[in-house]
Coordinates of C-alpha atoms (C1' of nucleotides) in Angstrom, one line a residue:
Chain P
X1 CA 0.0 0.0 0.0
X2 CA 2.7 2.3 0.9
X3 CA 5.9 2.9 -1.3
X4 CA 9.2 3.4 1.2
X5 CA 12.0 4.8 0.4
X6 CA 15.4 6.1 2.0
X7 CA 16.4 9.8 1.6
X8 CA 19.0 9.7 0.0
X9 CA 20.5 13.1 1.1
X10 CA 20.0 11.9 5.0
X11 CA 22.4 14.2 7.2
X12 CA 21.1 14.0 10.6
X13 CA 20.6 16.3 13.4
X14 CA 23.6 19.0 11.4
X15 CA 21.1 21.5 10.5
X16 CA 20.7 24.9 12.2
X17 CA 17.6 25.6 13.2
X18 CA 17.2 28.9 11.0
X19 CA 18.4 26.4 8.2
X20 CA 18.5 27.2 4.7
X21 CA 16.9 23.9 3.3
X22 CA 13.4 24.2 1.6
X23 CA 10.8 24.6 3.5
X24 CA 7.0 24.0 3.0
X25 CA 4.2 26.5 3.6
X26 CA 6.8 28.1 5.4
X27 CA 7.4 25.7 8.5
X28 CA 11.0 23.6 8.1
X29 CA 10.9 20.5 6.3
X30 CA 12.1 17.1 7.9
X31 CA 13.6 16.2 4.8
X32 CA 16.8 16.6 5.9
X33 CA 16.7 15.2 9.2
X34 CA 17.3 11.7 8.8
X35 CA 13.6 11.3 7.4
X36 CA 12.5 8.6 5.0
X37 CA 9.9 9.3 2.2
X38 CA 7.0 7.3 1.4
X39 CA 3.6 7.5 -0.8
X40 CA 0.3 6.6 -0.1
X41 CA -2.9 6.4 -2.8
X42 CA -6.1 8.5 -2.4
X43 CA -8.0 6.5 1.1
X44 CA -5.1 5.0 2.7
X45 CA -5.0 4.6 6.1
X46 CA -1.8 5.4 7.2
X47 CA -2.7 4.6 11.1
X48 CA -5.6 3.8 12.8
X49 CA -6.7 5.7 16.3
X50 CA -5.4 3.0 18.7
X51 CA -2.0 2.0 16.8
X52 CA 1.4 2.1 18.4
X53 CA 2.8 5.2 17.5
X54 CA 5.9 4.2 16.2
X55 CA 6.2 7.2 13.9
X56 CA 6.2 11.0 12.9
X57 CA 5.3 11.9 9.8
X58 CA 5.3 15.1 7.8
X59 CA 3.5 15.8 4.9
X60 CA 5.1 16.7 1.7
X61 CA 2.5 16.5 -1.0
X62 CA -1.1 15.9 -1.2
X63 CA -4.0 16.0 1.6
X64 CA -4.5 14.0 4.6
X65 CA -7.6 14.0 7.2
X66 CA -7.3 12.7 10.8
X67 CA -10.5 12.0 12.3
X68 CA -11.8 10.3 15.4
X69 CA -14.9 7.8 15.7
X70 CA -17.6 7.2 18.7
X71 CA -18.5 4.3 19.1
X72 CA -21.7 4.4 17.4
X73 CA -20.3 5.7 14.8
X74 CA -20.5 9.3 14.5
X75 CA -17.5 10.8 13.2
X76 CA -15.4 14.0 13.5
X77 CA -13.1 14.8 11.0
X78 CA -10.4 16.8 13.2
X79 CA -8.0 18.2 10.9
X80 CA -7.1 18.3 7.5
X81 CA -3.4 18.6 6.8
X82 CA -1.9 20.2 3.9
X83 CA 1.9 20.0 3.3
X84 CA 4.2 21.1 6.1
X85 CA 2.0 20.0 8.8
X86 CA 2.8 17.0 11.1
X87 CA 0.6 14.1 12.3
X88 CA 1.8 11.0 14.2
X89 CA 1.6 12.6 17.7
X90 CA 5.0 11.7 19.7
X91 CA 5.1 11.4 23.5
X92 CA 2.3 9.0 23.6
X93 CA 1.9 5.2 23.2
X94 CA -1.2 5.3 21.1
X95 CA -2.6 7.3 18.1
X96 CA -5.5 9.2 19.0
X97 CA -6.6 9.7 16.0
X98 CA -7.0 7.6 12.1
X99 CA -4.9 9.0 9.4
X100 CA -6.0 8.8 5.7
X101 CA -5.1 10.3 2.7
X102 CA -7.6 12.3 0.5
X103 CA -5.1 12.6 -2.2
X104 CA -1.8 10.7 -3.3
X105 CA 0.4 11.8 -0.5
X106 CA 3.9 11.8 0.0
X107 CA 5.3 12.2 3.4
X108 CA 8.5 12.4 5.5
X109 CA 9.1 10.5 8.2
X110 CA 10.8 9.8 11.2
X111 CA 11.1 7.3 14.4
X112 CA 9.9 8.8 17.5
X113 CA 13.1 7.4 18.8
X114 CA 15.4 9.9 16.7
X115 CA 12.8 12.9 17.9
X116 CA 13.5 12.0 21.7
X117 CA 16.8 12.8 20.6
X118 CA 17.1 15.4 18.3
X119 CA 17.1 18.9 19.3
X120 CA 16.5 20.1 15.7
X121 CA 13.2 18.0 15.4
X122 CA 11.8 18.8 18.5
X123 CA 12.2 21.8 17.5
X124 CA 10.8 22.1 14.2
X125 CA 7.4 19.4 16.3
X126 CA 6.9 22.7 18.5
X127 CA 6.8 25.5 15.8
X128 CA 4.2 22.9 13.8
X129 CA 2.5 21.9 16.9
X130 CA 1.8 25.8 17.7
X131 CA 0.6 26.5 14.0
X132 CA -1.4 23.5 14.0
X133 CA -2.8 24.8 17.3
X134 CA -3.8 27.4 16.4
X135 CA -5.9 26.2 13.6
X136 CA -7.6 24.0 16.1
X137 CA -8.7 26.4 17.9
X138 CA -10.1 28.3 14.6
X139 CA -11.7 25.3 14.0
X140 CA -13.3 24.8 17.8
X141 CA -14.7 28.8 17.1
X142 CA -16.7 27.1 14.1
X143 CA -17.8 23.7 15.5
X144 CA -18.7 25.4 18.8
X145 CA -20.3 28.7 17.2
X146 CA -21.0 28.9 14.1
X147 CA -24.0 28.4 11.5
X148 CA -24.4 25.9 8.7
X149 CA -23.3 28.6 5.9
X150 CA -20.9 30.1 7.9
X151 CA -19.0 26.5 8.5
X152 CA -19.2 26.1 4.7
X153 CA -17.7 29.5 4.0
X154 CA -15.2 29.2 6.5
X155 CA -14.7 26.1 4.7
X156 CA -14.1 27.3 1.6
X157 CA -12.2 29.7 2.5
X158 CA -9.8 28.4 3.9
X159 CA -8.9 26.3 0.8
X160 CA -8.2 29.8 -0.9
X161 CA -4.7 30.0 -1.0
X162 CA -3.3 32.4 1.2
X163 CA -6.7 33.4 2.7
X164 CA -7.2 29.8 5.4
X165 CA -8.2 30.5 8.5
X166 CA -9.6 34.0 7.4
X167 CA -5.9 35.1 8.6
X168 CA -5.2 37.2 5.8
X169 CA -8.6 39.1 4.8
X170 CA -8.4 42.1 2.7
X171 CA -11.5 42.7 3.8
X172 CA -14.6 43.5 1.0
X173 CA -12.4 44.9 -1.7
X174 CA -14.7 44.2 -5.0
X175 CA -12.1 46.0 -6.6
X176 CA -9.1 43.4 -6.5
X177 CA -8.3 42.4 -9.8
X178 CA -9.0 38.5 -9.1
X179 CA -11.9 38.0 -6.8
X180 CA -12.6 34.3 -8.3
X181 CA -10.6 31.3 -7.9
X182 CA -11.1 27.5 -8.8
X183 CA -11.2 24.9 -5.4
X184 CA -10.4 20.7 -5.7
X185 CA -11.8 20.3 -2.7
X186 CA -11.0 16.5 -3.0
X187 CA -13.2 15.9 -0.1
X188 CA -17.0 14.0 -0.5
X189 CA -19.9 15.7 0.7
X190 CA -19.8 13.2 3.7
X191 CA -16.1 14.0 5.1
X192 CA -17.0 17.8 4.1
X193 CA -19.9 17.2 6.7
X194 CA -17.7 14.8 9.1
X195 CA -15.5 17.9 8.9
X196 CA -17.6 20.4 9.5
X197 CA -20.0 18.8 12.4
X198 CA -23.0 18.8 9.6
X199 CA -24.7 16.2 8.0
X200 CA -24.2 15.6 4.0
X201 CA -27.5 17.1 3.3
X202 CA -27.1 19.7 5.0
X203 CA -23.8 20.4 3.2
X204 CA -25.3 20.2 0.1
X205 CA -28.2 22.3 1.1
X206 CA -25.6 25.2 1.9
X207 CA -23.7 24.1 -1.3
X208 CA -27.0 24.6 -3.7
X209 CA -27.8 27.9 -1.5
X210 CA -24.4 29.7 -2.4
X211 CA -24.9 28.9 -5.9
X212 CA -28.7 29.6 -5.6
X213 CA -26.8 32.8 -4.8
X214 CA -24.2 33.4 -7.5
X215 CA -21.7 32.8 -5.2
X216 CA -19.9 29.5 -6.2
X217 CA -20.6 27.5 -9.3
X218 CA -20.0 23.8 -9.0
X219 CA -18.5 22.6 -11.9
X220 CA -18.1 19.0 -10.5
X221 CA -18.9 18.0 -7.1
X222 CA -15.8 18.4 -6.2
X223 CA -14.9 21.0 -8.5
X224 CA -15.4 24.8 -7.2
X225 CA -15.7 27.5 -8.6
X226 CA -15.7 30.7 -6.6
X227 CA -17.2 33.5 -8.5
X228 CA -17.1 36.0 -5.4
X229 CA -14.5 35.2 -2.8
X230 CA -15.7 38.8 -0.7
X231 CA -19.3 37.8 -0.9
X232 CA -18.2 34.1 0.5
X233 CA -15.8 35.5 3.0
X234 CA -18.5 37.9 4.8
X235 CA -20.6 34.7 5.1
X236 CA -17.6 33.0 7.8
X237 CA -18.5 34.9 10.2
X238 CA -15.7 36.7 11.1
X239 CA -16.7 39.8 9.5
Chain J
X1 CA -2.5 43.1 38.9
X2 CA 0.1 40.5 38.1
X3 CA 2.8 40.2 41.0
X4 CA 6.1 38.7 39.3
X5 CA 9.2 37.5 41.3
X6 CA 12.2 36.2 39.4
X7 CA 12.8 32.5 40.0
X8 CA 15.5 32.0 43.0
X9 CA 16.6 28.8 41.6
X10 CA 17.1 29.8 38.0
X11 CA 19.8 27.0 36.0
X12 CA 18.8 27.7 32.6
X13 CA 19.4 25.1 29.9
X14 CA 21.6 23.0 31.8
X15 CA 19.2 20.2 32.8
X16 CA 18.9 16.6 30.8
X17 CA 15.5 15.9 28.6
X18 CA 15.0 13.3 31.5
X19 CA 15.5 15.3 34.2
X20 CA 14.9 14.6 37.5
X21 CA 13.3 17.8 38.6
X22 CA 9.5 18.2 39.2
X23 CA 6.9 17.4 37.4
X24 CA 3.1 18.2 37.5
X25 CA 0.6 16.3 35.8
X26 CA 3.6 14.2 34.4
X27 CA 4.3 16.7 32.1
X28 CA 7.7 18.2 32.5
X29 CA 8.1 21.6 34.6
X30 CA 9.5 24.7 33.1
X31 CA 10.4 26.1 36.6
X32 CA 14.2 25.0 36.9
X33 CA 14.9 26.5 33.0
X34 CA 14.9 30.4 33.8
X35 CA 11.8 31.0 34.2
X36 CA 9.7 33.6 36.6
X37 CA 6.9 33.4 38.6
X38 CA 3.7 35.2 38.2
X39 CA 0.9 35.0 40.1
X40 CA -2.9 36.4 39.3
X41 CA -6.5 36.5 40.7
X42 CA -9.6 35.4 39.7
X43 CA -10.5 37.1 36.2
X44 CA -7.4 38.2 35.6
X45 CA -7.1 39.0 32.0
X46 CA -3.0 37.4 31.2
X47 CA -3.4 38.8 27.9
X48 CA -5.7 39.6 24.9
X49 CA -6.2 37.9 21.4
X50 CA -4.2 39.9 19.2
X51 CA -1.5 41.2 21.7
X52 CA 1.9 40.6 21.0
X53 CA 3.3 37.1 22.2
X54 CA 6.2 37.6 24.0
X55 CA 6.4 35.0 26.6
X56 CA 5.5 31.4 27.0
X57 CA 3.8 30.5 30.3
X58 CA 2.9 27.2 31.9
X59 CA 0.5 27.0 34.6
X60 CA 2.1 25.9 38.1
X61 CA -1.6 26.0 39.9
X62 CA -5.2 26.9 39.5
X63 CA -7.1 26.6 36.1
X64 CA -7.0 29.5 33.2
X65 CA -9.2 29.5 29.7
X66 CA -8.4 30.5 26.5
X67 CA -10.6 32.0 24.3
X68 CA -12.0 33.7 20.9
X69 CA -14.4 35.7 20.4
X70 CA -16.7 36.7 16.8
X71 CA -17.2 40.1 15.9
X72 CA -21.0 39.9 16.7
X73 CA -20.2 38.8 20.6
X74 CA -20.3 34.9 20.3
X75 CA -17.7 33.8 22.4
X76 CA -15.9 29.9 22.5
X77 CA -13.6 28.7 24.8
X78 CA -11.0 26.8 23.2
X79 CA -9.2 25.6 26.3
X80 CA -10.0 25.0 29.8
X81 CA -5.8 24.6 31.3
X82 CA -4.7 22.3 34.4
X83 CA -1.9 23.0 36.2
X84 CA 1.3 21.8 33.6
X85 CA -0.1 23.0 30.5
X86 CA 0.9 25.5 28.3
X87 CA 0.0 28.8 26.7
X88 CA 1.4 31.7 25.0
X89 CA 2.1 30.4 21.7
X90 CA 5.5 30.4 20.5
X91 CA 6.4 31.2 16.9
X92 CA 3.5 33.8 16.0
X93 CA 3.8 37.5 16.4
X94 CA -0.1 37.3 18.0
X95 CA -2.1 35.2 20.4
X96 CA -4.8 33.6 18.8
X97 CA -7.0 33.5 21.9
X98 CA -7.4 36.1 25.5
X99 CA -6.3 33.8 28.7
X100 CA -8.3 35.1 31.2
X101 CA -7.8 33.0 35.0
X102 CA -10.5 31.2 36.1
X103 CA -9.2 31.0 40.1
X104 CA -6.2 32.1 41.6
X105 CA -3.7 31.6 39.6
X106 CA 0.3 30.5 39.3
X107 CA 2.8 30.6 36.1
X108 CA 6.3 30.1 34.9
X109 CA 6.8 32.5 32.2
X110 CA 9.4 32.7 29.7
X111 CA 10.5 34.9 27.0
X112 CA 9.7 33.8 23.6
X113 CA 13.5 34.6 22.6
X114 CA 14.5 31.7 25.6
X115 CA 12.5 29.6 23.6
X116 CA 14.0 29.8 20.7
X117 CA 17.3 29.2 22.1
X118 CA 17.0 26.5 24.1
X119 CA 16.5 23.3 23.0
X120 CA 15.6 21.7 26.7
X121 CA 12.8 24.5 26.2
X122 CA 11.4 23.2 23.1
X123 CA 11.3 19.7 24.0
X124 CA 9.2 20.3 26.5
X125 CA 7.4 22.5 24.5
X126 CA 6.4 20.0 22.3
X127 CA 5.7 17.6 24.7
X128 CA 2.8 19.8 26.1
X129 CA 1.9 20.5 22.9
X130 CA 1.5 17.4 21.8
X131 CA -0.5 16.9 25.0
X132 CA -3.1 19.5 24.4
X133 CA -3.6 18.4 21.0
X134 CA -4.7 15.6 21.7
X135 CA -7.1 17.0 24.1
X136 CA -7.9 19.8 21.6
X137 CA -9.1 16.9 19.2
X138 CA -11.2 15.2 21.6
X139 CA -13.3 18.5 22.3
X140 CA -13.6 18.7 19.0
X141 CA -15.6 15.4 18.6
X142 CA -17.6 17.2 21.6
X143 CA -18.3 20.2 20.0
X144 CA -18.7 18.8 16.4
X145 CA -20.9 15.5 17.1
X146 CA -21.9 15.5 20.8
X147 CA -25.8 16.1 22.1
X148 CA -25.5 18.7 25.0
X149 CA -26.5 15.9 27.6
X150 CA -22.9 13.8 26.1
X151 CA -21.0 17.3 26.7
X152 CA -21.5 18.0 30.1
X153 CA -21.3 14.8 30.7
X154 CA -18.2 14.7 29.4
X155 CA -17.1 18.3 31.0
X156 CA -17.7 16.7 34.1
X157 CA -16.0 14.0 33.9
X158 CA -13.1 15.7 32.6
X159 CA -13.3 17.4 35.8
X160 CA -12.7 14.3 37.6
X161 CA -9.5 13.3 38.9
X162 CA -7.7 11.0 36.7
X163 CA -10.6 10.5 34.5
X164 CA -10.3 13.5 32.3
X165 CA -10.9 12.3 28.8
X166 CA -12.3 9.8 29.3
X167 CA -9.2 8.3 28.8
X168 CA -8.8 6.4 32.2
X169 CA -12.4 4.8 31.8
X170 CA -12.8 1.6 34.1
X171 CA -16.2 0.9 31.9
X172 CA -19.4 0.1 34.0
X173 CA -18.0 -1.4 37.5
X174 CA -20.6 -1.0 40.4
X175 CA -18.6 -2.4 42.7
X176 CA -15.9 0.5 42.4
X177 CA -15.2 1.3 46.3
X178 CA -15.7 4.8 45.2
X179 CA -18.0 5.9 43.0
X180 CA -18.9 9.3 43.8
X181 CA -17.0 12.6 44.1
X182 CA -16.9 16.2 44.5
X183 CA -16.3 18.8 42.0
X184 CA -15.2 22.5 42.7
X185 CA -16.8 23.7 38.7
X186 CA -14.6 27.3 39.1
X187 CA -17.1 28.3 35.7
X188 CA -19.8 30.0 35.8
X189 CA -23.1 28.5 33.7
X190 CA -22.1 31.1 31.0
X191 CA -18.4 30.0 30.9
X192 CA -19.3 26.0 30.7
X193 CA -21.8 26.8 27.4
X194 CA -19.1 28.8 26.0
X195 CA -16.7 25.8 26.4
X196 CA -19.5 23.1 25.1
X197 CA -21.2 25.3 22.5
X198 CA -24.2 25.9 23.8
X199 CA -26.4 28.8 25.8
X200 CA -26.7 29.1 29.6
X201 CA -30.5 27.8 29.6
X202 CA -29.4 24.5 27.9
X203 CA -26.4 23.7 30.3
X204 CA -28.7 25.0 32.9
X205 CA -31.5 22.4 31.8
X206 CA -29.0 19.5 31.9
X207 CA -27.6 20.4 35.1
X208 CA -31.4 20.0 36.6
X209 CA -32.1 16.6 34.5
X210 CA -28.7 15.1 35.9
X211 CA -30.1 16.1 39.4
X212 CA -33.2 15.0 38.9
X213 CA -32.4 11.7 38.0
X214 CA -30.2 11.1 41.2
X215 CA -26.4 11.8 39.1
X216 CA -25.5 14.8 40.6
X217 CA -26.2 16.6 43.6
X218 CA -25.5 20.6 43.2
X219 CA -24.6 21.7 46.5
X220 CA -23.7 25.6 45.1
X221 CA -24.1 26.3 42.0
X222 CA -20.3 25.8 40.9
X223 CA -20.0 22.8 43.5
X224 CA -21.0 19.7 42.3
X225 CA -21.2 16.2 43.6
X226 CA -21.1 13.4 41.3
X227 CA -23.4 10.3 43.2
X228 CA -22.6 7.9 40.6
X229 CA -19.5 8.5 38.1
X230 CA -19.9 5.6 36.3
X231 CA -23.8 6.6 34.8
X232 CA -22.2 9.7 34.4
X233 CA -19.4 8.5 32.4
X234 CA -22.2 6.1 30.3
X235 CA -23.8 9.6 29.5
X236 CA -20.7 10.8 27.5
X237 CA -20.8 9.1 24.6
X238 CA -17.9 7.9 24.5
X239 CA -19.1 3.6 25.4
Chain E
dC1 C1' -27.9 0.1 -21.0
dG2 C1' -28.1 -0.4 -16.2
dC3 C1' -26.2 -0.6 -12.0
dA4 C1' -23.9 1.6 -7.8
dA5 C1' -22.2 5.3 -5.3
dG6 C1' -22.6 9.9 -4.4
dT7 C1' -25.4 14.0 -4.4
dT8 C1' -29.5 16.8 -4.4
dT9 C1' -34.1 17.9 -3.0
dG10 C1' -38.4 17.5 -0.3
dA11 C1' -41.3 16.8 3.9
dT12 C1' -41.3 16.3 8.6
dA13 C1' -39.4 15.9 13.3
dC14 C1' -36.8 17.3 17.1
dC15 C1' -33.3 19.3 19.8
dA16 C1' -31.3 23.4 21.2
dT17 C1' -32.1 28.3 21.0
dT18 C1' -34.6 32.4 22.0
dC19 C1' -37.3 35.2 24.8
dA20 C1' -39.4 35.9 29.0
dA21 C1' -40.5 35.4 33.8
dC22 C1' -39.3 33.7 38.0
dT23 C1' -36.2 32.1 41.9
dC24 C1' -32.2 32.1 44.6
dC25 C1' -28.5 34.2 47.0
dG26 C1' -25.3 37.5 48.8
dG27 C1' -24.5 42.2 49.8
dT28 C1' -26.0 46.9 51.2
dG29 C1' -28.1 50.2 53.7
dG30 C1' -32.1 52.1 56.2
Chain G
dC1 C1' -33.3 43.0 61.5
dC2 C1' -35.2 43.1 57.3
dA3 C1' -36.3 45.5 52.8
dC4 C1' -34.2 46.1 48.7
dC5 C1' -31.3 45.3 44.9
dG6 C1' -28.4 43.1 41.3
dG7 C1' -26.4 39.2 39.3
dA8 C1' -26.4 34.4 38.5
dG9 C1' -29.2 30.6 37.8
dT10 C1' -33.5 28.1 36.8
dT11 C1' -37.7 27.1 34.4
dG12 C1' -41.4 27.6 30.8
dA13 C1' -43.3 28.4 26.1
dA14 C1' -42.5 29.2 21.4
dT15 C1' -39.5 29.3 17.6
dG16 C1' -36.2 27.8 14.3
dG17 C1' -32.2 25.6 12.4
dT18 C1' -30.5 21.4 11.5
dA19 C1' -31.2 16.4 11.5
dT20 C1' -33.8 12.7 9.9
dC21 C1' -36.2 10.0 6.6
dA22 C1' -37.3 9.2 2.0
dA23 C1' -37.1 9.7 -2.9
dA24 C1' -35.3 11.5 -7.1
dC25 C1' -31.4 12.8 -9.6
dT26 C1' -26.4 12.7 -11.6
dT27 C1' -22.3 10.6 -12.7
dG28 C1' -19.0 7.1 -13.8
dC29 C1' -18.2 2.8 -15.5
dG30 C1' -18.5 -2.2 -16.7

DNA sequence: CGCAAGTTTGATACCATTCAACTCCGGTGG
DNA sequence: CCACCGGAGTTGAATGGTATCAAACTTGCG
C-alpha cells in the first residue's frame, strides 16, 4: 500500500535551526533530518486511532484528514493537513486519531526514537505543533459557534490559497483584480460534513444555496468554482 | 495586577530531557529552565487575542481559559488549562486567543527569545503541545458531534481526577469502592456553554435533568457532587 | 444500457435556542 | 433585622435551524 524509500541526502541532526533547506508553507521541512519518504494512494489509512505510534510523519504533497470515531459511529473529521503540517503525535503510546489520505500523499518520516533525541526536530514538532494549534482552535470557534453557511464559508475559504483561517482578509475589496478562484476540494460531501460537524444534506443544502446565490458554481462536485470570494468571506462569520 | 518574582533557583538550559526535577501532571516543569513566577487573581485578564506574544507561560496551579471571540459577541472557549499545560504560543507574532484565569492563579513564564534558544525548552514544548492536542481533538468530537446531555457529561467528567478524557475509563464497574466525588466547577453557567457550544438555559436544563435523575447533587451552584461517576461517564458518549 | 455510489431535494421531526418570567443568593443600607 | 437590589441561575413556552427519513437525480463505469 505504501511505497518506502530512504532519503538519499540523510544528514542528521547537522542543521541549524534557522536552516536554509526548503521549507514548505513556510514551516521547516524534515527532509533533511534523517527522514525517509514514502507515498500513499487516495483512502489509505496510514494509522488507525489505537495504533502504536511508532512514527512521525510530515506531509510533503497531497491531503491527509485525521479524524476520530464514537463508538456508534458518529465521526469528527479533526483536521485536515496540507503540506508542512505534522501528524503522528509523539510522547504518547497510542494514536489518537486515524490518518487517511484524500489525495496521493507523499510524506516524510521519522522514528519517534530519533525525535526523543534530536534537538533540531523537537524543534521544528513545537513550531508545527503551535501553528497546527492554532488552527484548532479556529476550528473549535466554528464547531462550537457557528452556523451551517458560515462553517461552509469558513470552509471554503480556507482552501483559498493564502486566505485559510480568514488570517489574511483584505477585507470587501470588489475592486481586486482577481476575486474568483477554482477549489479541488477533494473531499466527499460526507467528510466535508464529518469535517464540518454537519450532515451531507445539509452540506449540500448550503452548497446549492451559495450557488442559488451566485456565489460558487460547481462545476463538479468536487470542483469549485468561486465566483465572489468577498461575498463568501463575509458569510464565515468573522466579519 | 500580576505580582512577578524572578525564580530563585534559576539554571537555565543545563538540565537533561530526562531530568529529575518536578513534574506536575507528568508533564515536565519549566520552573528550573529560567523561568519567573507570576501570580494572578480570579478574572485576571493574562493577555488579549491579538496582543503581542512575547512569553511562553505554563501553569504551576489553579485553572485558566483560552478564548475567541466573533465580531458579533459569540464567544468559544477553546481551552480549559490544568496546572502543567501551556500557553502563550510560540512562533507567531499574536495570540490567537485572550487567557483570562478562572481561580487564583500561578505561572512560569518565559521569554519567547528563551524559547527559541533552548532546545531543553522546546522539547518540553512540544511535549505539552503534543498533549493539548490531543485533548484539543477530543473537544472537537464534543463540540462537532456531541448532544448537549454527552458534553457536560463529558465536561464533568473531565473534571474528575484521573478520568479526564475519558481516557482512564474503568467501563461500567458498580462495585468500584468509590463511585462518587466532589467537584469545585470554578465556571460560571455562562463560561461552561461557552466551552460546550451551547447557551446558559441549555447547560442550565442539563444540570437539573442530571439532578433529577439522582447523578448529581448541586450543592452551590459551581460545586457539584457526582453520586454515581460511572452513569455519568455512560452519558458521555464515549461507550 | 443499467447498476452503484454519491449527491440533491423535499417533507417532517426534534433538539437546542430564544425570549421571558421567575427564583435564589449575597451584599448593602435604612 | 429586614427590605431592597443586582447578578447568576432556573424554568417555561414558542421558535427555528439542523437532523432525519425518503425519494429522485447525476455521474462514472462495466
Amino acid at each position: 500500500m505504501a511505497y518506502i524509500e530512504h532519503n538519499s541526502n540523510s544528514h542528521f541532526g547537522n542543521m541549524p535551526a534557522s536552516g536554509i533547506e526548503a521549507t514548505i508553507a513556510g514551516r521547516a521541512s524534515f527532509g533533511p533530518l534523517g527522514a525517509r519518504n514514502a507515498s500513499y494512494k487516495p483512502h489509505d489509512v496510514i494509522y488507525y486511532e489505537g495504533d502504536e505510534a511508532k512514527r512521525l510523519y510530515q506531509l510533503k504533497t497531497g491531503t491527509v484528514m485525521l479524524f476520530k470515531l464514537l463508538p456508534d459511529g458518529r465521526r469528527q473529521v479533526v483536521e485536515v493537513l496540507r503540506p508542512g503540517d505534522i501528524f503522528g503525535l509523539a510522547y504518547a503510546e497510542e494514536h489518537d486519531c486515524t490518518a487517511e489520505t484524500l489525495t496521493d500523499v507523499e510524506t516524510h518520516e521519522v522514528d519517534l526514537k530519533q525525535v526523543e533525541t534530536s534537538a533540531e526536530l523537537q524543534c521544528r514538532l513545537a513550531s508545527c505543533l503551535t501553528h497546527q494549534m492554532r488552527v484548532l482552535h479556529e476550528h473549535a470557534v466554528l464547531l462550537g459557534r457557528k452556523s451551517a453557511l458560515e462553517r461552509v464559508a469558513s470552509f471554503l475559504m480556507y482552501l483559498v490559497p493564502n486566505r485559510g483561517g480568514g488570517v489574511a482578509c483584505m477585507g470587501p475589496d470588489p475592486s481586486r483584480d482577481n476575486d474568483s478562484c477554482d477549489l479541488q476540494l477533494h473531499m466527499t460531501r460526507q467528510e466535508i460534513a464529518d469535517f464540518l460537524g454537519l450532515t451531507i444534506e445539509t452540506v449540500s443544502r448550503v452548497m446549492s444555496d451559495l450557488k442559488r446565490r451566485g456565489v460558487i458554481r460547481i462545476d463538479r462536485s468536487d470542483k469549485i468554482h468561486l465566483n465572489r470570494i468577498c461575498s463568501l468571506c463575509q458569510m464565515t462569520g468573522v466579519h
